[in-house]
Tab-separated table of C-alpha atoms in Angstrom:
chain	number	residue	atom	x	y	z
A	1	MET	CA	0.000	0.000	0.000
A	2	MET	CA	2.831	2.302	0.972
A	3	TYR	CA	4.600	1.690	-2.346
A	4	ALA	CA	1.420	2.330	-4.346
A	5	ALA	CA	0.872	5.595	-2.468
A	6	THR	CA	4.452	6.673	-3.132
A	7	TYR	CA	4.101	5.713	-6.776
A	8	PHE	CA	0.982	7.839	-7.245
A	9	ALA	CA	2.426	10.684	-5.178
A	10	PHE	CA	5.260	10.969	-7.673
A	11	GLY	CA	2.665	10.816	-10.419
A	12	LEU	CA	0.903	13.791	-8.853
A	13	ILE	CA	4.113	15.789	-8.661
A	14	THR	CA	4.824	15.030	-12.329
A	15	TYR	CA	1.274	16.057	-13.222
A	16	VAL	CA	1.628	19.418	-11.449
A	17	PHE	CA	4.914	19.972	-13.243
A	18	ALA	CA	3.329	19.114	-16.603
A	19	LEU	CA	0.462	21.530	-15.861
A	20	ASN	CA	2.999	24.269	-15.417
A	21	ILE	CA	4.491	23.468	-18.829
A	22	ARG	CA	1.007	23.284	-20.424
A	23	ASP	CA	0.090	26.764	-19.180
A	24	LYS	CA	3.160	28.193	-20.849
A	25	THR	CA	2.458	26.649	-24.276
A	26	THR	CA	-0.098	27.655	-26.926
A	27	THR	CA	-2.879	25.361	-28.129
A	28	GLN	CA	-4.071	24.826	-31.658
A	29	GLU	CA	-7.658	25.370	-32.801
A	30	VAL	CA	-9.432	22.126	-33.903
A	31	GLU	CA	-12.653	21.499	-35.825
A	32	THR	CA	-15.641	20.904	-33.457
A	33	PRO	CA	-19.185	19.298	-33.904
A	34	GLU	CA	-22.357	21.472	-34.128
A	35	TRP	CA	-23.663	20.692	-30.625
A	36	TRP	CA	-20.402	22.010	-29.212
A	37	ASP	CA	-21.079	25.415	-30.789
A	38	THR	CA	-24.313	25.778	-28.767
A	39	ILE	CA	-22.421	25.795	-25.457
A	40	ASP	CA	-21.371	29.094	-23.908
A	41	THR	CA	-17.687	30.073	-24.516
A	42	GLN	CA	-16.756	30.224	-20.834
A	43	GLN	CA	-18.381	26.851	-20.197
A	44	LYS	CA	-16.506	25.399	-23.161
A	45	LYS	CA	-13.247	26.578	-21.691
A	46	GLY	CA	-14.107	25.089	-18.324
A	47	ILE	CA	-15.108	21.709	-19.785
A	48	LYS	CA	-11.962	21.570	-21.905
A	49	ASN	CA	-9.738	22.256	-18.934
A	50	ILE	CA	-11.448	19.721	-16.667
A	51	LEU	CA	-11.388	16.922	-19.224
A	52	GLY	CA	-7.812	17.715	-20.136
A	53	ASP	CA	-6.708	17.762	-16.507
A	54	ILE	CA	-8.425	14.472	-15.657
A	55	SER	CA	-6.968	12.609	-18.618
A	56	ALA	CA	-3.505	14.087	-18.051
A	57	ALA	CA	-3.636	13.204	-14.348
A	58	LEU	CA	-4.608	9.596	-15.065
A	59	PHE	CA	-1.989	9.258	-17.753
A	60	LEU	CA	0.847	10.817	-15.781
A	61	HIS	CA	0.064	8.832	-12.664
A	62	LEU	CA	0.835	5.707	-14.643
A	63	ILE	CA	3.828	6.773	-16.716
A	64	TRP	CA	5.691	9.191	-14.463
A	65	PRO	CA	8.782	6.908	-14.242
A	66	LEU	CA	9.257	7.226	-17.977
A	67	ILE	CA	8.984	10.983	-17.771
A	68	ILE	CA	11.561	11.157	-14.964
A	69	TYR	CA	13.873	8.976	-17.033
A	70	TRP	CA	13.502	11.212	-20.062
A	71	MET	CA	13.962	14.393	-18.053
A	72	VAL	CA	16.989	13.275	-16.116
A	73	PHE	CA	18.792	10.161	-17.257
A	74	ASP	CA	18.448	10.664	-20.984
A	75	ARG	CA	20.063	14.072	-20.714
A	76	ILE	CA	22.910	12.761	-18.550
A	77	ASN	CA	23.434	9.965	-21.055
A	78	ALA	CA	23.475	12.423	-23.949
A	79	PHE	CA	26.074	14.507	-22.124
A	80	TYR	CA	28.463	11.584	-21.649
A	81	THR	CA	28.026	10.074	-25.092
A	82	LYS	CA	28.285	13.259	-27.067
A	83	GLU	CA	30.427	12.849	-30.126
A	84	GLU	CA	33.929	14.206	-29.996
A	85	ILE	CA	34.331	17.004	-32.498
A	86	LYS	CA	37.331	16.177	-34.641
A	87	PHE	CA	39.784	18.894	-35.563
A	88	GLU	CA	39.638	19.986	-39.180
A	89	VAL	CA	41.260	22.766	-41.141
A	90	LEU	CA	38.850	25.296	-42.610
A	91	SER	CA	39.492	27.889	-45.293
A	92	LYS	CA	39.439	30.706	-42.721
A	93	HIS	CA	42.462	29.093	-41.012
A	94	LEU	CA	44.684	29.292	-44.109
A	95	ILE	CA	47.624	31.707	-44.023
A	96	GLU	CA	49.663	31.499	-47.224
A	97	GLN	CA	50.455	29.190	-50.110
A	98	LEU	CA	53.930	27.690	-50.022
A	99	ASN	CA	55.929	25.043	-51.837
A	100	ILE	CA	57.687	21.963	-50.486
A	101	ASP	CA	61.203	23.297	-50.974
A	102	PHE	CA	60.448	26.471	-49.073
A	103	ILE	CA	58.754	24.587	-46.227
A	104	GLU	CA	61.596	22.100	-45.888
A	105	HIS	CA	64.170	24.886	-45.839
A	106	GLN	CA	62.185	26.822	-43.259
A	107	GLU	CA	61.559	23.808	-41.040
A	108	MET	CA	65.111	22.451	-40.992
A	109	VAL	CA	66.138	21.776	-37.387
A	110	HIS	CA	69.678	22.212	-36.136
A	111	ASP	CA	71.146	21.583	-32.712
A	112	PRO	CA	74.692	22.273	-31.406
A	113	LEU	CA	74.605	19.029	-29.382
A	114	ASN	CA	73.330	16.995	-32.382
A	115	ALA	CA	70.339	15.888	-30.344
A	116	VAL	CA	68.053	16.018	-33.390
A	117	PRO	CA	68.435	14.808	-36.990
A	118	ALA	CA	69.431	17.700	-39.290
A	119	LEU	CA	66.314	17.153	-41.377
A	120	PRO	CA	63.103	19.071	-42.061
A	121	PHE	CA	60.937	18.819	-38.921
A	122	GLY	CA	63.690	17.023	-36.982
A	123	HIS	CA	62.273	14.158	-34.945
A	124	LEU	CA	58.986	14.516	-36.856
A	125	ASN	CA	60.663	14.009	-40.236
A	126	SER	CA	59.132	10.562	-40.789
A	127	ASN	CA	55.653	12.053	-40.326
A	128	TRP	CA	56.491	14.779	-42.851
A	129	LEU	CA	57.699	12.200	-45.404
A	130	LYS	CA	54.433	10.291	-44.997
A	131	PHE	CA	52.444	13.504	-45.417
A	132	LYS	CA	54.159	14.656	-48.595
A	133	LYS	CA	54.356	11.178	-50.148
A	134	ASN	CA	51.267	11.421	-52.363
A	135	ILE	CA	51.289	15.136	-53.106
A	136	THR	CA	50.935	15.730	-56.850
A	137	LYS	CA	52.030	18.730	-58.941
A	138	LYS	CA	48.404	19.902	-59.121
A	139	ASP	CA	48.040	20.006	-55.331
A	140	LYS	CA	48.689	23.162	-53.382
A	141	LEU	CA	50.268	23.478	-49.965
A	142	TRP	CA	49.111	26.099	-47.504
A	143	SER	CA	50.180	26.967	-43.998
A	144	PHE	CA	47.396	27.257	-41.401
A	145	SER	CA	46.874	28.426	-37.850
A	146	THR	CA	43.826	28.251	-35.620
A	147	ASP	CA	42.737	28.063	-31.999
A	148	TRP	CA	41.103	24.833	-30.907
A	149	MET	CA	39.559	23.507	-27.701
A	150	SER	CA	41.342	20.371	-26.546
A	151	GLU	CA	39.426	17.406	-25.104
A	152	TRP	CA	40.518	18.582	-21.633
A	153	GLY	CA	38.899	21.956	-22.143
A	154	TYR	CA	42.069	23.955	-22.784
A	155	LYS	CA	42.323	26.426	-25.639
A	156	GLU	CA	45.266	25.578	-27.889
A	157	ASN	CA	46.728	27.074	-31.041
A	158	TYR	CA	47.268	24.549	-33.824
A	159	ARG	CA	49.731	25.297	-36.623
A	160	GLY	CA	50.816	23.286	-39.602
A	161	TYR	CA	50.441	22.664	-43.316
A	162	VAL	CA	47.481	21.457	-45.337
A	163	ILE	CA	47.018	20.103	-48.862
A	164	ILE	CA	44.446	21.724	-51.141
A	165	GLN	CA	43.369	19.289	-53.872
A	166	SER	CA	41.101	20.571	-56.664
A	167	GLY	CA	40.056	23.429	-54.461
A	168	LYS	CA	39.150	21.161	-51.539
A	169	ILE	CA	40.937	21.085	-48.191
A	170	GLY	CA	42.580	17.706	-47.709
A	171	ARG	CA	45.090	16.173	-45.304
A	172	TYR	CA	46.935	18.320	-42.797
A	173	PHE	CA	50.275	18.044	-40.992
A	174	LEU	CA	50.383	19.499	-37.498
A	175	THR	CA	53.700	21.082	-36.567
A	176	GLU	CA	52.951	22.989	-33.390
A	177	ILE	CA	50.444	22.944	-30.513
A	178	LYS	CA	50.572	25.753	-28.024
A	179	ASN	CA	48.415	26.543	-25.007
A	180	VAL	CA	46.545	29.797	-25.370
A	181	LYS	CA	45.658	31.770	-22.226
B	1	MET	CA	41.742	12.497	-9.839
B	2	THR	CA	44.919	12.323	-7.715
B	3	ALA	CA	47.746	14.843	-7.624
B	4	GLN	CA	50.362	13.756	-10.162
B	5	PHE	CA	54.093	13.151	-9.847
B	6	SER	CA	55.954	15.845	-11.720
B	7	GLU	CA	58.512	15.641	-14.464
B	8	LYS	CA	62.122	16.424	-13.482
B	9	LEU	CA	64.081	19.402	-14.708
B	10	THR	CA	67.737	20.269	-14.251
B	11	TYR	CA	68.159	23.999	-14.615
B	12	GLN	CA	71.153	26.113	-13.629
B	13	GLY	CA	72.590	23.194	-11.668
B	14	GLU	CA	69.400	22.574	-9.656
B	15	GLN	CA	67.036	19.613	-9.703
B	16	LEU	CA	63.522	21.010	-9.963
B	17	ALA	CA	59.986	19.683	-10.208
B	18	LEU	CA	58.440	20.409	-13.588
B	19	CYS	CA	54.650	20.560	-13.643
B	20	THR	CA	54.385	20.531	-17.420
B	21	GLU	CA	54.551	17.553	-19.790
B	22	PRO	CA	56.306	18.604	-23.026
B	23	LEU	CA	56.448	15.025	-24.274
B	24	VAL	CA	52.656	14.926	-24.653
B	25	ASP	CA	52.896	17.351	-27.569
B	26	TYR	CA	55.372	15.047	-29.295
B	27	PHE	CA	53.002	12.107	-28.948
B	28	VAL	CA	50.153	14.162	-30.436
B	29	LEU	CA	52.184	15.592	-33.329
B	30	SER	CA	53.847	12.296	-34.212
B	31	ASN	CA	50.659	10.299	-33.622
B	32	LYS	CA	52.816	7.745	-31.815
B	33	ARG	CA	52.233	7.174	-28.130
B	34	PRO	CA	53.787	4.163	-26.415
B	35	ASP	CA	51.323	2.065	-24.472
B	36	PHE	CA	52.446	3.046	-20.997
B	37	LYS	CA	51.340	1.211	-17.890
B	38	SER	CA	50.178	3.402	-15.022
B	39	PRO	CA	51.845	2.164	-11.800
B	40	SER	CA	49.701	4.294	-9.522
B	41	THR	CA	46.930	6.863	-9.430
B	42	ALA	CA	49.608	9.560	-9.062
B	43	LEU	CA	51.146	8.702	-12.429
B	44	TRP	CA	48.343	8.222	-14.915
B	45	ARG	CA	50.602	9.150	-17.830
B	46	GLY	CA	52.778	6.137	-16.977
B	47	TYR	CA	56.202	7.743	-17.257
B	48	VAL	CA	58.441	10.392	-15.720
B	49	GLY	CA	60.553	12.397	-18.119
B	50	SER	CA	63.817	14.026	-17.068
B	51	TRP	CA	64.671	17.278	-18.794
B	52	GLU	CA	67.587	19.667	-18.846
B	53	ILE	CA	68.026	23.197	-20.094
B	54	ILE	CA	71.497	23.493	-21.600
B	55	GLY	CA	72.354	26.927	-22.915
B	56	ASP	CA	68.914	28.094	-23.900
B	57	ARG	CA	67.623	24.777	-25.184
B	58	LEU	CA	65.306	22.218	-23.625
B	59	TYR	CA	66.446	18.608	-23.884
B	60	LEU	CA	64.795	15.367	-22.854
B	61	ILE	CA	67.604	13.398	-21.203
B	62	ALA	CA	65.820	10.354	-19.801
B	63	ILE	CA	62.475	8.668	-19.465
B	64	ASP	CA	61.364	6.206	-16.795
B	65	GLY	CA	58.358	4.058	-17.404
B	66	VAL	CA	57.089	0.581	-18.175
B	67	LEU	CA	54.905	-0.468	-21.063
B	68	LYS	CA	51.829	-2.664	-20.670
B	69	ASN	CA	53.794	-5.566	-22.180
B	70	GLY	CA	56.225	-5.287	-19.260
B	71	SER	CA	59.193	-3.826	-21.127
B	72	GLU	CA	60.960	-0.727	-19.873
B	73	ILE	CA	60.791	2.377	-22.001
B	74	THR	CA	64.004	4.148	-22.931
B	75	LEU	CA	64.845	7.337	-24.770
B	76	GLU	CA	66.030	5.309	-27.738
B	77	SER	CA	62.791	3.350	-28.006
B	78	ILE	CA	60.913	6.608	-28.644
B	79	PHE	CA	63.731	8.403	-30.492
B	80	PRO	CA	65.791	5.748	-32.304
B	81	GLY	CA	69.483	6.581	-32.424
B	82	TYR	CA	69.329	9.011	-29.498
B	83	ARG	CA	70.424	7.527	-26.178
B	84	GLU	CA	71.682	10.523	-24.269
B	85	ARG	CA	69.511	13.473	-25.093
B	86	VAL	CA	66.811	14.689	-27.457
B	87	PHE	CA	66.276	18.312	-28.447
B	88	SER	CA	62.600	19.148	-27.884
B	89	HIS	CA	62.113	21.255	-31.034
B	90	TRP	CA	58.442	20.171	-31.202
B	91	TYR	CA	57.559	21.955	-27.976
B	92	SER	CA	56.256	25.508	-27.696
B	93	GLY	CA	54.656	26.541	-24.434
B	94	THR	CA	55.353	27.488	-20.851
B	95	LEU	CA	57.155	25.321	-18.330
B	96	ARG	CA	55.841	25.699	-14.798
B	97	ILE	CA	58.236	25.050	-11.923
B	98	PRO	CA	56.614	25.436	-8.485
B	99	GLN	CA	58.954	26.813	-5.840
B	100	GLY	CA	58.904	27.682	-2.156
B	101	GLN	CA	56.492	26.345	0.407
B	102	LEU	CA	53.115	24.864	-0.145
B	103	LEU	CA	50.261	27.361	0.132
B	104	GLN	CA	47.323	25.159	-0.787
B	105	TYR	CA	47.326	21.438	-1.496
B	106	VAL	CA	44.979	20.348	-4.275
B	107	HIS	CA	44.642	16.606	-4.760
B	108	MET	CA	44.154	16.861	-8.509
B	109	GLY	CA	46.717	16.995	-11.332
B	110	TYR	CA	49.205	19.809	-10.774
B	111	GLY	CA	46.658	21.952	-8.989
B	112	SER	CA	48.606	22.595	-5.766
B	113	LYS	CA	49.670	26.154	-5.160
B	114	TYR	CA	53.168	27.145	-4.009
B	115	GLU	CA	54.698	30.424	-2.907
B	116	GLN	CA	55.976	31.083	-6.387
B	117	ASP	CA	56.098	29.605	-9.871
B	118	LEU	CA	59.076	29.924	-12.187
B	119	MET	CA	57.572	30.149	-15.672
B	120	ILE	CA	59.892	29.498	-18.603
B	121	ASN	CA	58.523	30.274	-22.063
B	122	ILE	CA	59.723	27.949	-24.764
B	123	LYS	CA	59.374	28.418	-28.516
B	124	LYS	CA	60.263	25.364	-30.620
B	125	GLY	CA	62.484	23.997	-27.875
B	126	VAL	CA	64.345	27.264	-27.225
B	127	VAL	CA	63.961	29.377	-24.088
B	128	CYS	CA	62.679	32.800	-25.086
B	129	SER	CA	61.771	34.363	-21.734
B	130	LYS	CA	61.141	33.591	-18.091
B	131	ARG	CA	59.287	35.172	-15.184
B	132	ILE	CA	58.392	34.429	-11.597
B	133	ASN	CA	54.765	34.464	-10.460
B	134	HIS	CA	54.464	35.264	-6.765
B	135	ASN	CA	51.448	33.520	-5.241
B	136	GLY	CA	51.789	34.495	-1.594
B	137	ILE	CA	53.768	33.725	1.546
B	138	SER	CA	53.178	30.665	3.660
B	139	ASP	CA	52.204	31.191	7.309
B	140	ASN	CA	53.496	27.792	8.308
B	141	LYS	CA	57.279	27.800	8.156
B	142	GLY	CA	57.425	24.162	9.169
B	143	ILE	CA	56.078	22.880	5.847
B	144	THR	CA	58.599	21.158	3.560
B	145	ARG	CA	59.620	23.218	0.564
B	146	GLY	CA	59.121	21.925	-2.956
B	147	TYR	CA	56.484	20.058	-4.919
B	148	GLY	CA	55.075	16.794	-3.605
B	149	VAL	CA	52.128	14.428	-3.812
B	150	GLY	CA	50.064	13.824	-0.678
B	151	ALA	CA	48.667	10.344	-1.260
B	152	PHE	CA	48.088	7.836	-4.027
B	153	THR	CA	47.105	4.258	-4.718
B	154	LEU	CA	49.597	1.756	-6.104
B	155	PHE	CA	48.324	-0.717	-8.672
B	156	SER	CA	49.415	-4.271	-7.943
B	157	LYS	CA	51.845	-5.925	-10.350
B	158	LYS	CA	50.680	-9.083	-12.113
B	159	GLN	CA	52.263	-12.182	-10.579
B	160	ASP	CA	53.663	-14.661	-13.118
């Protein structure tokens, strides 16, 4: 008995909450039978409200657990399963068009203690070779820079180079990530 | 999350605690991250890197850690051909070195606050500027100076 009372008490609370939402929303006009038109406007309003309230109360008393689930758990679930937004280079991030020779000259790394290979991009040279492997003469290389929110919630500046193929932005090569205050 | 063990930095002859992880940027840029095993809740990244500033350049000089397959990680396993030191040209950012006495212990990441922070700005592995942030003066002179972790949980090793 106690459980049934608790169950319907929660149903009542949900019903009151739903009433509050109903009062804030607009209702659509529907086509009505002739006998309905003979009833006074105020009485019509009263009948509508009573019938609506009774049916809503009965309905919500039975299905309030589903409503609680939708209101609370579904939203928590959506928060934790939201898709990670992948980084991509957009046209507004592009800085200038460059060629491979210029980039490799600019990105040559030197060190007095020889603690890095004297190659373009130093310890990242193998990644650069992979990136430029399938670049054709028709492709264009652009430098880019943009701020991006990391998965930990920090704002970072991403810099690198991107291939433009037939006017479309293709693969990119990240060369620097820096925290932005 | 637990407070984390710091990296180690040798700078101007002193051994310091470094609350920045420059190697993370290398793993992201190279898209190669060894499968480290976390030995405790205070070392989720699974390794401790030792760094040194020589001249005005930041070098990685050692790395201590174990992979999930049980093998020990070395500098050469990440940077083939480089046993002694690696120039960190990939890194641009600010190194944070907490100094002085503890002002406020925060049991999360590198959140604890110390009397001052030495901040060294690095651009492509080269020191470009430094500054000291003063955070306050500790009332309790009995507290040990320098960065530390209050408590953590050790993960048990698998018995063969």
